[in-house]
C-alpha atoms as one frame of an Amber mdcrd trajectory, in Angstrom:
protein
  31.451-127.503  19.410  29.109-127.033  16.368  25.915-128.590  16.521  25.816
-128.718  20.397  22.737-127.683  22.068  22.775-126.713  25.638  19.799-128.283
  27.827  16.959-125.933  28.513  17.287-124.330  31.829  14.790-125.222  34.587
  14.804-125.682  38.381  12.330-126.579  40.811  13.117-126.360  44.656  11.204
-126.505  47.941  10.577-123.131  49.775  11.215-123.400  53.367   8.495-122.472
  55.685   5.554-123.601  57.532   2.056-124.559  56.342   1.422-126.371  53.022
   4.558-127.358  51.269   5.515-124.894  48.379   7.769-125.800  45.308   9.154
-122.747  43.272   9.643-123.639  39.671  11.559-121.559  37.419  12.922-121.748
  33.610  11.491-123.727  30.861   9.081-126.535  31.731   8.879-128.820  28.670
   9.319-132.626  27.719  12.846-132.776  28.688  12.617-131.047  32.152   9.173
-132.340  33.224  10.640-135.274  34.943  12.372-132.822  37.332   9.130-131.642
  38.469   7.942-135.314  38.877  10.764-135.927  41.082  10.057-132.850  43.174
   6.576-133.404  43.660   6.967-136.923  44.629   9.800-136.180  47.132   7.521
-133.278  48.682   4.456-135.620  48.938   6.380-138.500  50.253   8.089-136.437
  52.975   4.736-134.776  54.235   1.976-136.700  56.216  -1.504-135.555  55.006
  -0.182-132.412  53.220  -3.601-131.375  52.335  -2.265-128.994  49.682   0.810
-128.582  47.581   1.511-125.316  46.322   3.364-124.872  42.944   4.773-121.286
  42.508   5.220-121.158  38.569   6.037-117.269  38.709   9.327-118.184  37.374
   8.314-120.472  34.668   9.007-118.478  31.389   8.033-121.057  28.973   5.742
-124.265  29.044   4.834-126.570  26.147   2.740-129.573  25.952   5.180-131.759
  27.697   5.432-129.326  30.568   1.670-129.060  30.769   1.747-132.847  30.897
   4.090-132.539  33.998   1.773-130.246  35.722  -1.147-132.497  35.257   0.897
-135.455  36.549   1.592-133.301  39.580  -2.039-132.797  39.891  -2.730-136.339
  39.741   0.144-137.397  42.221  -1.326-134.811  44.609  -4.563-136.379  44.445
  -3.007-139.720  45.077  -1.518-138.266  48.241  -4.933-136.658  49.305  -3.617
-133.236  48.634  -4.831-130.587  46.179  -2.299-129.014  43.846  -2.535-125.350
  43.739  -0.844-123.375  40.901   0.341-119.887  42.198   1.194-116.814  39.714
   1.392-118.158  36.262   2.404-115.333  34.009   2.922-114.557  30.276   2.778
-117.682  27.984   2.183-120.070  30.991  -0.968-118.384  31.890  -2.093-118.162
  28.174  -1.408-121.836  27.827  -3.484-122.677  30.863  -6.458-120.506  29.528
  -6.182-121.971  25.953  -6.066-125.568  26.942  -8.726-125.388  29.797  -6.000
-126.769  32.207  -6.648-123.462  34.283 -10.476-124.490  34.853  -9.619-127.990
  36.141  -6.784-127.003  38.454  -6.760-124.578  41.272  -4.852-121.404  39.937
  -4.229-118.280  42.010  -2.986-115.436  40.040  -1.635-113.288  43.173   0.737
-115.301  45.315  -0.148-117.949  47.903  -4.086-118.539  48.382  -5.101-116.908
  51.598  -6.154-120.583  52.798  -2.700-121.595  52.897  -0.963-118.360  53.897
   0.965-118.644  57.390   0.107-116.184  59.960   3.261-114.608  61.547   3.830
-116.297  65.116   1.115-118.916  64.331   3.509-121.352  66.006   5.076-119.203
  68.283   2.835-120.163  71.216   1.869-123.509  71.685   0.693-125.076  74.640
   3.183-127.373  76.284
């Protein structure tokens, strides 16, 4: 149909694993899709007792505007309310530039090379637990 605009593509999914909860985000993060990040962050933090940290892998986010940046800031504030630290992982391209230009990258914990070592899960870490 003429004049019809497809909604921007965005997804945010929990990554299975051990250690700190990880959310993987991909697509366009903006005012329209930001609420999807809000819901995912709240769901993860409500489902984890004393998370300590929440990792947001944004390596797949291709575009972020001020509305998306506000969603990231809301995720940071929601994490603090839950006594957790939001850690952004692997911003690229336009998103990394936006974090630098706005100064948000200096306020939040940002790691450019994958999961921060402090949150990495050692293979077999839970394999042997005393009964």
